[in-house]
mmCIF file of C-alpha atoms in Angstrom:
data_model
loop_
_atom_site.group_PDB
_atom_site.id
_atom_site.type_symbol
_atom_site.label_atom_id
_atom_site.label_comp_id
_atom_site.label_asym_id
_atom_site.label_seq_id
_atom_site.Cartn_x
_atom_site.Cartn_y
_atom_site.Cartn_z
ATOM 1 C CA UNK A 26 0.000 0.000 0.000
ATOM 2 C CA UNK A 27 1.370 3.378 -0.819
ATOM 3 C CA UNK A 28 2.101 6.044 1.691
ATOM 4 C CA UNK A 29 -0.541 8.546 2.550
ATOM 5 C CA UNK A 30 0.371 12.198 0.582
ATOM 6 C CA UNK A 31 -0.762 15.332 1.668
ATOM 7 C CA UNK A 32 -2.593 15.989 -1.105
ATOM 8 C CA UNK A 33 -4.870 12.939 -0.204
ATOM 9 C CA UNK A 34 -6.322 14.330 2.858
ATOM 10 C CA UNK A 35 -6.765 17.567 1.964
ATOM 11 C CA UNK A 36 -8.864 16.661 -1.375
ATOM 12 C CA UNK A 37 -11.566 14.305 -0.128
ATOM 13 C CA UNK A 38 -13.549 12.864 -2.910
ATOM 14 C CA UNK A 39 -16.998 14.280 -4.380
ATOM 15 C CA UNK A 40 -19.177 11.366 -2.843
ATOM 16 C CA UNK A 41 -18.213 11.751 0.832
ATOM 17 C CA UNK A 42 -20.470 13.502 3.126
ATOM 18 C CA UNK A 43 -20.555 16.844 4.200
ATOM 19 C CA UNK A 44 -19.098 17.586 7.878
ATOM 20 C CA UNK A 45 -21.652 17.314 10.851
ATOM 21 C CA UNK A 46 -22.600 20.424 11.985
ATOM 22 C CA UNK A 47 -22.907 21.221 15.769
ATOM 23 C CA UNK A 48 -25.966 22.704 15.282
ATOM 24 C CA UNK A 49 -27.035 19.450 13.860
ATOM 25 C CA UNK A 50 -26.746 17.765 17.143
ATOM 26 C CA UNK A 51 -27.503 20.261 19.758
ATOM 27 C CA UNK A 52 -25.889 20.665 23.015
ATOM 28 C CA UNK A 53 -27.104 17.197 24.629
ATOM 29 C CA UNK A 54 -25.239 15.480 21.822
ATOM 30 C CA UNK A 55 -21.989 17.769 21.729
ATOM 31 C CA UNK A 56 -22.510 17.199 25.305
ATOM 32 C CA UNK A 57 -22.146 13.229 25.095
ATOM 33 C CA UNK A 58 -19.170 13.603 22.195
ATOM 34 C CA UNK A 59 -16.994 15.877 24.908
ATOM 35 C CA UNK A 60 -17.794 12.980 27.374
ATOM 36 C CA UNK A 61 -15.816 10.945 25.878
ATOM 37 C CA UNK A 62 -12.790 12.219 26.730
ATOM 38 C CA UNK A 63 -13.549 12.948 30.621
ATOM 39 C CA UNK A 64 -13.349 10.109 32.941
ATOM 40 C CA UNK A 65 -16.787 8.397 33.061
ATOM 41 C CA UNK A 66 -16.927 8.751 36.969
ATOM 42 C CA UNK A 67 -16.238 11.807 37.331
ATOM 43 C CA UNK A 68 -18.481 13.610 34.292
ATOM 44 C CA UNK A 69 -22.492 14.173 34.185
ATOM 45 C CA UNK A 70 -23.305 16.059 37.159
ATOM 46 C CA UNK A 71 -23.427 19.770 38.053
ATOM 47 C CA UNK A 72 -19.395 19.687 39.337
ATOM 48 C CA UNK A 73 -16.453 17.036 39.443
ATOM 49 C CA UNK A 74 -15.964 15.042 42.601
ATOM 50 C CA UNK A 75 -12.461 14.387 43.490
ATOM 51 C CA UNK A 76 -10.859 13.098 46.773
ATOM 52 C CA UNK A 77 -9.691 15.577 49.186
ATOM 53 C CA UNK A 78 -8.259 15.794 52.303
ATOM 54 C CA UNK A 79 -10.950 16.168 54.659
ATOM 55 C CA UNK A 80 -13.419 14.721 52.367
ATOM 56 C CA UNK A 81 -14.443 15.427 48.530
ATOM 57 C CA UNK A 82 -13.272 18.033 46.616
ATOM 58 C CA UNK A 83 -15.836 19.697 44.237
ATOM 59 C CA UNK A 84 -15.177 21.640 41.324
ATOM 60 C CA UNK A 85 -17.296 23.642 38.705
ATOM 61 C CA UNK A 86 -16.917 26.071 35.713
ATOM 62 C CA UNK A 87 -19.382 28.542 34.292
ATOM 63 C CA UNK A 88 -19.214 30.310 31.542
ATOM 64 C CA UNK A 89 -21.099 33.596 30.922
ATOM 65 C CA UNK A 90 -20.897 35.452 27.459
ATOM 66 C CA UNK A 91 -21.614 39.193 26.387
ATOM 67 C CA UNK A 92 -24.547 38.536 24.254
ATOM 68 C CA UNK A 93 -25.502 35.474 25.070
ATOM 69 C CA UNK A 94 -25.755 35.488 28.620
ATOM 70 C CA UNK A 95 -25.696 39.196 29.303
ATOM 71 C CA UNK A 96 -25.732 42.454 27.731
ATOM 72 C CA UNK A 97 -25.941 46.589 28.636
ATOM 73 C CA UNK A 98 -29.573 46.447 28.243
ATOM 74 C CA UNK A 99 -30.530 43.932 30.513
ATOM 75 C CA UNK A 100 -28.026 43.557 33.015
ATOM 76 C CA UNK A 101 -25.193 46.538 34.542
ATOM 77 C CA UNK A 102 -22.045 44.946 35.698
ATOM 78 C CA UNK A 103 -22.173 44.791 39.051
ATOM 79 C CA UNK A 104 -25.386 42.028 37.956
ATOM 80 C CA UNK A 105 -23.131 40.348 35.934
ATOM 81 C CA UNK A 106 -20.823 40.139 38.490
ATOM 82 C CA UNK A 107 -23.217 38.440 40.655
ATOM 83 C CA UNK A 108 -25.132 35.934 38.099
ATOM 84 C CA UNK A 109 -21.344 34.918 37.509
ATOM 85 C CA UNK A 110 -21.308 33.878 41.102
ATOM 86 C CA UNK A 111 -24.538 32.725 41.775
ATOM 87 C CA UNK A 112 -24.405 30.495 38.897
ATOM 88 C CA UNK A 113 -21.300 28.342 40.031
ATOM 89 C CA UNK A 114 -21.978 28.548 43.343
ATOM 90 C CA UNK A 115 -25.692 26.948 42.613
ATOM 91 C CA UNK A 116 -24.045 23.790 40.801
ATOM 92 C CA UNK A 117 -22.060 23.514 43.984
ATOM 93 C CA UNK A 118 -25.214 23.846 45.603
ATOM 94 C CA UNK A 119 -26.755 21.461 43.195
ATOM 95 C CA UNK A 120 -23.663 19.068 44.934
ATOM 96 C CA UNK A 121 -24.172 19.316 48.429
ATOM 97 C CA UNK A 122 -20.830 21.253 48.744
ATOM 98 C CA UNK A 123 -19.761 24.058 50.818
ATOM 99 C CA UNK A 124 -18.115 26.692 48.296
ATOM 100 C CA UNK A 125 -14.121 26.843 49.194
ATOM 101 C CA UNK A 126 -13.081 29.608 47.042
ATOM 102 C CA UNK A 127 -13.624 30.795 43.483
ATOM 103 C CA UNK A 128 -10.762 31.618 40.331
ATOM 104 C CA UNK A 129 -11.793 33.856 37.816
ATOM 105 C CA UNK A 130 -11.100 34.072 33.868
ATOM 106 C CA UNK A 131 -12.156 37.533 32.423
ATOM 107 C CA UNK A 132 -12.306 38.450 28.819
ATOM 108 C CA UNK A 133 -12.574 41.939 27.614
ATOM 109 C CA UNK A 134 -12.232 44.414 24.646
ATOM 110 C CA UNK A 135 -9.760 47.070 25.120
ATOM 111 C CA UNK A 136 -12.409 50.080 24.695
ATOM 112 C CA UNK A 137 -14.289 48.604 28.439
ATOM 113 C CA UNK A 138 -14.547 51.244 31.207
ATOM 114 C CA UNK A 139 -12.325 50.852 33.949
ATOM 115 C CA UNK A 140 -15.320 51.164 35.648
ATOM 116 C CA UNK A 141 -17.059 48.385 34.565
ATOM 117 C CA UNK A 142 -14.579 46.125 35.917
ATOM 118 C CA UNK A 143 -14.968 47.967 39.313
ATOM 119 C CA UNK A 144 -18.521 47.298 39.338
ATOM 120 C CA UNK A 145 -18.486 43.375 37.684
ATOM 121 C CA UNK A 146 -16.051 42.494 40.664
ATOM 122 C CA UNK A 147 -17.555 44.193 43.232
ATOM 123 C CA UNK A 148 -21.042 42.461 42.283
ATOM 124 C CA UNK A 149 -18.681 38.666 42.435
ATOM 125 C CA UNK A 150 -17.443 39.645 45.561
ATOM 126 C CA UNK A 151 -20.657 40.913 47.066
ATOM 127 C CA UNK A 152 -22.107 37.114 46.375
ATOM 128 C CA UNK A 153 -19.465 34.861 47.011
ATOM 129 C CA UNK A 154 -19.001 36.705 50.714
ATOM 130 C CA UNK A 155 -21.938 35.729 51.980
ATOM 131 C CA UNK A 156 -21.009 32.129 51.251
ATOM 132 C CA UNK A 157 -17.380 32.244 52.652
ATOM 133 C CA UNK A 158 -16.001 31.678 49.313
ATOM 134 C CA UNK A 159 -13.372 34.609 48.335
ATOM 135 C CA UNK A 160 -11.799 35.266 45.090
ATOM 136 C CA UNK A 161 -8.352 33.759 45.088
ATOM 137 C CA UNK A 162 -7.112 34.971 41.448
ATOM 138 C CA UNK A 163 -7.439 34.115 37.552
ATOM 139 C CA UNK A 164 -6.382 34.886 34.541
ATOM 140 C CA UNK A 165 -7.184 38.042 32.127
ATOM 141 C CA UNK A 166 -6.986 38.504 28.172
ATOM 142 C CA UNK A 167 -8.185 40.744 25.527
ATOM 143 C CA UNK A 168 -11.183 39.347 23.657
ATOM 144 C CA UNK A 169 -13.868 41.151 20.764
ATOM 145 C CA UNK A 170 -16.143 40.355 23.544
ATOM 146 C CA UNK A 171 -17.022 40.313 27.054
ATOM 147 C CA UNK A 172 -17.261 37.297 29.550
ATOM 148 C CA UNK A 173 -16.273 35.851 32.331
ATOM 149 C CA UNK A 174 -15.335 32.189 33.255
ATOM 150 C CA UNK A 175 -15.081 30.701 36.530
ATOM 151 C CA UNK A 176 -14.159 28.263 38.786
ATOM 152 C CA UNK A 177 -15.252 27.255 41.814
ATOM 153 C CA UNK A 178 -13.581 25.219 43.826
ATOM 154 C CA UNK A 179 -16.189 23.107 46.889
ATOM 155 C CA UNK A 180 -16.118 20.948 49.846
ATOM 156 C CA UNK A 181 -18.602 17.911 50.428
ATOM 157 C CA UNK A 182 -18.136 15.588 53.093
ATOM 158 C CA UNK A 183 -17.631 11.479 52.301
ATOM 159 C CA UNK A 184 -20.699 9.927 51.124
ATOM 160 C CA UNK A 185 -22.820 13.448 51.339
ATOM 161 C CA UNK A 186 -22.450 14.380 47.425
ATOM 162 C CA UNK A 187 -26.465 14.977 46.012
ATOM 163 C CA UNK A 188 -25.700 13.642 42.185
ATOM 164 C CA UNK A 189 -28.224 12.893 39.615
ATOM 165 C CA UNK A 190 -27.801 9.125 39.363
ATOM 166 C CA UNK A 191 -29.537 8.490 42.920
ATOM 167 C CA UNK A 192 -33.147 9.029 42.330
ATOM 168 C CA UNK A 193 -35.153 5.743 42.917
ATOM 169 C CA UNK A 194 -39.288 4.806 42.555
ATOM 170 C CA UNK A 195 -41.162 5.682 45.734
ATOM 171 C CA UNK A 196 -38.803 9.232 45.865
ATOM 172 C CA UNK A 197 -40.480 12.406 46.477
ATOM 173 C CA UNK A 198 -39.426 14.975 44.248
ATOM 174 C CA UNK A 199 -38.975 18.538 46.004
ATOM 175 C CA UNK A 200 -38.482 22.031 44.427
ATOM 176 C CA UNK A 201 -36.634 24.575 46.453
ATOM 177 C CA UNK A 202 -38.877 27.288 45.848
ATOM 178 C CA UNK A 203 -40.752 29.343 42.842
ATOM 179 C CA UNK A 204 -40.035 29.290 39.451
ATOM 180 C CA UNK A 205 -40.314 31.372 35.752
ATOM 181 C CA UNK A 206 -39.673 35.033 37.746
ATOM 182 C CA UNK A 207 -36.320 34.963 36.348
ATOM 183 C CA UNK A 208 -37.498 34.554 32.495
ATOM 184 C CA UNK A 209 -40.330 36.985 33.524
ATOM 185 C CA UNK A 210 -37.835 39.716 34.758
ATOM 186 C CA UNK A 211 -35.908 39.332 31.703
ATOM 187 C CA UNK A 212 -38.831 39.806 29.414
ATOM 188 C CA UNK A 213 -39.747 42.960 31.115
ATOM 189 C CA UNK A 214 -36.170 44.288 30.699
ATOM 190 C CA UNK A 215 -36.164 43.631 27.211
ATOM 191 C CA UNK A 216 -39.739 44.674 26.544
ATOM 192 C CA UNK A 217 -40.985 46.830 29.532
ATOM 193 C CA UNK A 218 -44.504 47.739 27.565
ATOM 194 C CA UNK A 219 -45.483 43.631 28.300
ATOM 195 C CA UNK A 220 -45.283 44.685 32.035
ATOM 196 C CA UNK A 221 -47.992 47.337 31.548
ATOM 197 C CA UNK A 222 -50.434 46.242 34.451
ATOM 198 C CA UNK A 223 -47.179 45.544 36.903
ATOM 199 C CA UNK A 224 -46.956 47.005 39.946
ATOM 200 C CA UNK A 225 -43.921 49.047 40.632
ATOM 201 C CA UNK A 226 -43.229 45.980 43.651
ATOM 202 C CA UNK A 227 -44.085 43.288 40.787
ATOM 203 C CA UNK A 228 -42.051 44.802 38.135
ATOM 204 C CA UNK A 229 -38.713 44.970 40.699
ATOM 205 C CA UNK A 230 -39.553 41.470 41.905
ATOM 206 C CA UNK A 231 -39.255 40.123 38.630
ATOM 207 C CA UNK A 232 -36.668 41.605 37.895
ATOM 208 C CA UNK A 233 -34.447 41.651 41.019
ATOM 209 C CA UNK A 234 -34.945 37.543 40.293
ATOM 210 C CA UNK A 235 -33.508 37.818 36.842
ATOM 211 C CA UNK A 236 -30.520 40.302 37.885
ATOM 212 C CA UNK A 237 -29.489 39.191 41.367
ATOM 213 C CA UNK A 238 -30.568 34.917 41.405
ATOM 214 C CA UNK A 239 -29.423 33.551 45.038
ATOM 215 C CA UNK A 240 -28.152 30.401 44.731
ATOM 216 C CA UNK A 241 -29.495 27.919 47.452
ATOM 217 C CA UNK A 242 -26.712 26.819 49.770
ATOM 218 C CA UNK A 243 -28.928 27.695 52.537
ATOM 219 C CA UNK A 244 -30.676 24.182 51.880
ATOM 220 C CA UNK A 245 -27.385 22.223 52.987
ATOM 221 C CA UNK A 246 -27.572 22.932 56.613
ATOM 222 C CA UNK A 247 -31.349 21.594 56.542
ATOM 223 C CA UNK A 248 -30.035 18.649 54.655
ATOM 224 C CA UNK A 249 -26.769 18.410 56.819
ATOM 225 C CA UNK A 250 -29.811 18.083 60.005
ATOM 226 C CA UNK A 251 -31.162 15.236 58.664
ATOM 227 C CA UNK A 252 -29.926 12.086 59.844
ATOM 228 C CA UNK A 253 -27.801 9.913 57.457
ATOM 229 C CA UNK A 254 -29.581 9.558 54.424
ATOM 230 C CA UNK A 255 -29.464 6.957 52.546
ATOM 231 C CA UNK A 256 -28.738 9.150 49.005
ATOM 232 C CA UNK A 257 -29.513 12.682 47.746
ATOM 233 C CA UNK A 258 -30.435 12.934 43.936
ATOM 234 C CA UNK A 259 -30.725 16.330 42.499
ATOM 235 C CA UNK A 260 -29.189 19.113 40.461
ATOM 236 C CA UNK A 261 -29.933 22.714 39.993
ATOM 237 C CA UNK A 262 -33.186 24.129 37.506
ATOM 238 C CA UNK A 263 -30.460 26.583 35.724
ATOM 239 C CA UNK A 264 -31.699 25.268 32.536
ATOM 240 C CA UNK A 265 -35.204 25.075 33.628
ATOM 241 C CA UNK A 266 -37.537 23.358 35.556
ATOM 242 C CA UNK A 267 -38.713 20.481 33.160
ATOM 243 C CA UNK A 268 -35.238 19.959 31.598
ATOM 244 C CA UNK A 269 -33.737 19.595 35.390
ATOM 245 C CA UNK A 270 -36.404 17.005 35.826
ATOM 246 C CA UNK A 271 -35.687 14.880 32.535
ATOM 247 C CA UNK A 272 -32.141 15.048 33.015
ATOM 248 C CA UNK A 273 -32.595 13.926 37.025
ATOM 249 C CA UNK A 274 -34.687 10.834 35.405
ATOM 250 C CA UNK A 275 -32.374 9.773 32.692
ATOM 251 C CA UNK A 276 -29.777 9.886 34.822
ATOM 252 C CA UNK A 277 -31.279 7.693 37.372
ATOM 253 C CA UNK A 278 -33.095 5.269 35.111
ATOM 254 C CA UNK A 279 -36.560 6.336 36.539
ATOM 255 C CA UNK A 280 -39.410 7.484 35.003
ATOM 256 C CA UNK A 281 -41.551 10.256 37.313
ATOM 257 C CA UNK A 282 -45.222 12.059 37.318
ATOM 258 C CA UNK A 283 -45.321 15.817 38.316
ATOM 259 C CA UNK A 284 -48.593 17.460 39.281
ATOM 260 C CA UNK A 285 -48.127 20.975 37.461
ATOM 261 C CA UNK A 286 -50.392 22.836 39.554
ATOM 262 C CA UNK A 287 -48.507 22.140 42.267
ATOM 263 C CA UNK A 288 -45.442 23.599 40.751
ATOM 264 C CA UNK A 289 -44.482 27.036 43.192
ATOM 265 C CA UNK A 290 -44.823 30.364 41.190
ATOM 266 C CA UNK A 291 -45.144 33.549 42.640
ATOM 267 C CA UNK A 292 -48.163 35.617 43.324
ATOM 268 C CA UNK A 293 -46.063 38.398 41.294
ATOM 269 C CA UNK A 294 -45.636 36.253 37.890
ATOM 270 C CA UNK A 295 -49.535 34.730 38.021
ATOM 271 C CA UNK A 296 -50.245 38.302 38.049
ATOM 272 C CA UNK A 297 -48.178 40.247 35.604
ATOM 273 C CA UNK A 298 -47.748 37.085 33.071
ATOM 274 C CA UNK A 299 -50.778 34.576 33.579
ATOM 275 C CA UNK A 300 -50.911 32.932 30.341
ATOM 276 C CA UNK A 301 -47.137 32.207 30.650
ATOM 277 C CA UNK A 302 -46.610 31.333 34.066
ATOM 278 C CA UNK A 303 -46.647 27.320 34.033
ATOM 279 C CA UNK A 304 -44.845 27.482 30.842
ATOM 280 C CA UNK A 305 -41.620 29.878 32.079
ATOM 281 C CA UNK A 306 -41.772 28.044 35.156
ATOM 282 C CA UNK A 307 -41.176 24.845 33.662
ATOM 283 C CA UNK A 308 -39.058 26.077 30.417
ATOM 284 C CA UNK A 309 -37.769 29.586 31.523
ATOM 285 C CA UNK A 310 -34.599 28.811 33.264
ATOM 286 C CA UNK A 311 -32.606 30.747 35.371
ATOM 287 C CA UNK A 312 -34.276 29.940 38.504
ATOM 288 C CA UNK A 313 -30.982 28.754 40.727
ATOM 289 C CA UNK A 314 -33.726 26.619 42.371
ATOM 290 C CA UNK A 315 -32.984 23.319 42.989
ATOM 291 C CA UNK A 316 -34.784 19.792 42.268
ATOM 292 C CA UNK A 317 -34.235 17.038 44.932
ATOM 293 C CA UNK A 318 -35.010 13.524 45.075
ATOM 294 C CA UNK A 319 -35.386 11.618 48.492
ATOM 295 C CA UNK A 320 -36.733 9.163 50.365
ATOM 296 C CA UNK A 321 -40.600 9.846 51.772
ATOM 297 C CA UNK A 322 -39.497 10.483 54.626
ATOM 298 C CA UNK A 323 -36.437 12.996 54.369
ATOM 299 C CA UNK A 324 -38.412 14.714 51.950
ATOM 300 C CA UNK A 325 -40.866 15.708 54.649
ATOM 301 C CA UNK A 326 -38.287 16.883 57.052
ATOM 302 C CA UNK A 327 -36.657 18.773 54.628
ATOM 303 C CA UNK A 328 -40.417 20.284 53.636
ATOM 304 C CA UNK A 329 -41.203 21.042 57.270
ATOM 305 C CA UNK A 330 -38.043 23.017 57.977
ATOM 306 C CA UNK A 331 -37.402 24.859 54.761
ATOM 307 C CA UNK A 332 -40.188 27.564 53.982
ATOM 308 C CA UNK A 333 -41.042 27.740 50.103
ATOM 309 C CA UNK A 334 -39.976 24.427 49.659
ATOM 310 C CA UNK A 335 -43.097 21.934 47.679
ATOM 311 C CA UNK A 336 -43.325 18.569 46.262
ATOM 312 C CA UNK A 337 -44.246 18.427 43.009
ATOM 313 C CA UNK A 338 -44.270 14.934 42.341
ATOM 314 C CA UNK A 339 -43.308 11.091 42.617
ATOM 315 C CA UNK A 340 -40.535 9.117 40.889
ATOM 316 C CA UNK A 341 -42.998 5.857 40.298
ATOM 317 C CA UNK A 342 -40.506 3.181 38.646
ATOM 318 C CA UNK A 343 -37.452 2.392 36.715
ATOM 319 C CA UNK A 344 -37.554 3.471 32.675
ATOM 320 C CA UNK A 345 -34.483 4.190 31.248
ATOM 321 C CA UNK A 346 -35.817 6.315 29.000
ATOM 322 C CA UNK A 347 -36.368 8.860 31.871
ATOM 323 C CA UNK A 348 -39.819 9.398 31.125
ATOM 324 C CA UNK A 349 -41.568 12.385 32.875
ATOM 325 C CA UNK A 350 -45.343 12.879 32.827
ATOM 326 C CA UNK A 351 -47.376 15.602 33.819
ATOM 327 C CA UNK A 352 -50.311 14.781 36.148
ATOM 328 C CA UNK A 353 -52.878 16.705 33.767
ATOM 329 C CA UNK A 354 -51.565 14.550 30.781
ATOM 330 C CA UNK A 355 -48.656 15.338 28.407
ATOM 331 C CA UNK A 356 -44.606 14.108 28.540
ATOM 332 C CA UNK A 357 -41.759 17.028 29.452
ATOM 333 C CA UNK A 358 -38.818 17.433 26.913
ATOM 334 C CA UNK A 359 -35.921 19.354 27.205
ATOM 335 C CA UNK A 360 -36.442 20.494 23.222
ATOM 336 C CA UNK A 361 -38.012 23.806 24.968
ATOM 337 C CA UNK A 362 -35.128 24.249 27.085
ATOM 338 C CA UNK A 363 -32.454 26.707 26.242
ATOM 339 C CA UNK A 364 -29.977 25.155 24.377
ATOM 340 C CA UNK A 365 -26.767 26.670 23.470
ATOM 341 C CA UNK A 366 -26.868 24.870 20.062
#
């Protein structure tokens, strides 16, 4: 056989197929091709658990993008600043792990203020202190555009971790607290006329949820007061409500029925947005809520201590599908989810 010339690979012939696009595949399925190259036990949660010390370390990246993610109109630095935080400090959240300290990766054009530096770091730092997790340094670099990567670096305890492979039939499946006011806060920042019949308290409700999400480490005590349970499934509803709820099921091998009316949303987004309410609650994203999965009984304790918390449904047997039905009839898909892709 003769040798391989340059000429050969870069002149394929006229019958072979044109490349696969990534928009062809979505981000589930560039999701599953990345995989591939992570270690299998460590990938397909909300953060990496590694061994540590005193326990398990836990680590997470977020990525937020000018345009994409954020932008002038809808969201002044120091929010940006804040999202940035409250979005990796949710997935360790999502984990079970107490936030150890945070690395940041910032991307800008040469034309940005000064000033909006000031304000996007004093927004991160005005998050992460409340959580004991400081900024301990990064990396900066001129880009056409704006974002900000980060890292955040966790703590769980030995056999603690919540992770999305330990839901199991008879589980009750608990929400954190209300969701679709962060999708409704956005749409009144992009298109304040739809907010016509707000009140001034509705309008900065909505909109406070959007800009200035909390993430919900405040669970993890409760949890931490519950005697040795068995397992923890979850993750966070970052991506929405229904897609956190497909993924949980896939994961675990379980299929689940959710009874939509008892889904929490505010008194401020059945107001200003009724038509859309269930729907952004379920599909809107952004909600830094997060979905658990436990036994009957933890579930309960966890429902009696933490106020806003609600079970929304049952996981009711194994399907490796990870079929989830709605109690008023109709299956959830993550096609309605945001999807990068």
């Amino acid at each position: 056989m003769s040798p391989l010339r340059p000429q050969d690979s870069l002149n394929p012939t006229q019958d072979a197929p044109p490349p696969q696009l990534i928009s062809e595949i979505g981000e589930a399925g560039l999701l599953q091709i990345v995989q591939r190259y992570c270690p299998s036990q460590v990938v397909g949660d909300d953060a990496a658990v590694l061994e540590a010390p005193k326990g398990q370390l836990v680590v997470t990246t977020d990525v937020l993008v000018e345009g994409v993610h954020f932008s002038d109109l809808t969201t002044p630095p120091y929010a940006v600043g804040w999202r940035s935080v409250a979005a990796n400090l949710s997935d360790l959240a999502a984990m079970g792990s107490r936030p150890q300290a945070l690395v940041i990766g910032l991307g800008l054009p040469s034309s940005t203020p000064i000033a909006w530096v000031e304000e996007l770091y004093r927004g991160m730092q005005a998050c992460s202190a409340g959580w004991g997790s400081p900024l301990v340094g990064g990396d900066l670099c001129r880009s056409p555009h704006r974002f900000v990567a980060i890292t955040a670096l966790g703590e769980v305890p030995p056999g603690r971790a919540i992770q999305r492979k330990f839901a199991q039939p008879g589980d009750w499946l608990v929400v954190t607290g209300p969701h679709g006011d962060a999708r409704a806060g956005l749409e009144l920042l992009l298109h304040p006329e739809q907010g016509s019949s707000a009140t001034a308290a509705e309008r900065e409700w909505l909109i406070k949820a959007h800009q200035y999400p909390r993430p919900r480490l405040d669970t993890l005590p409760i949890l931490d007061g519950i005697p040795d349970p068995l397992r923890m499934g979850g993750m966070d509803t970052s991506d929405g409500l229904a897609d956190a709820l497909v993924q949980l099921c896939q994961a675990s091998g379980v299929t689940a029925t959710v009874d939509e009316q008892r889904i929490p949303i505010s008194a401020a987004l059945r107001q200003v947005f009724p038509e859309q309410a269930l729907e952004w609650a379920l599909y809107g994203g952004e909600d830094f809520e997060l979905l658990l999965s436990l036994e009957p009984g933890v579930a309960q304790q966890l429902l009696d201590r933490l106020p806003g918390s609600v079970c929304i449904g049952q996981v009711t047997g194994w399907d490796p599908e990870g079929t989830v039905r709605l109690r008023g009839g109709g299956i959830l898909s993550r096609q309605q989810a945001f999807q990068h892709f």
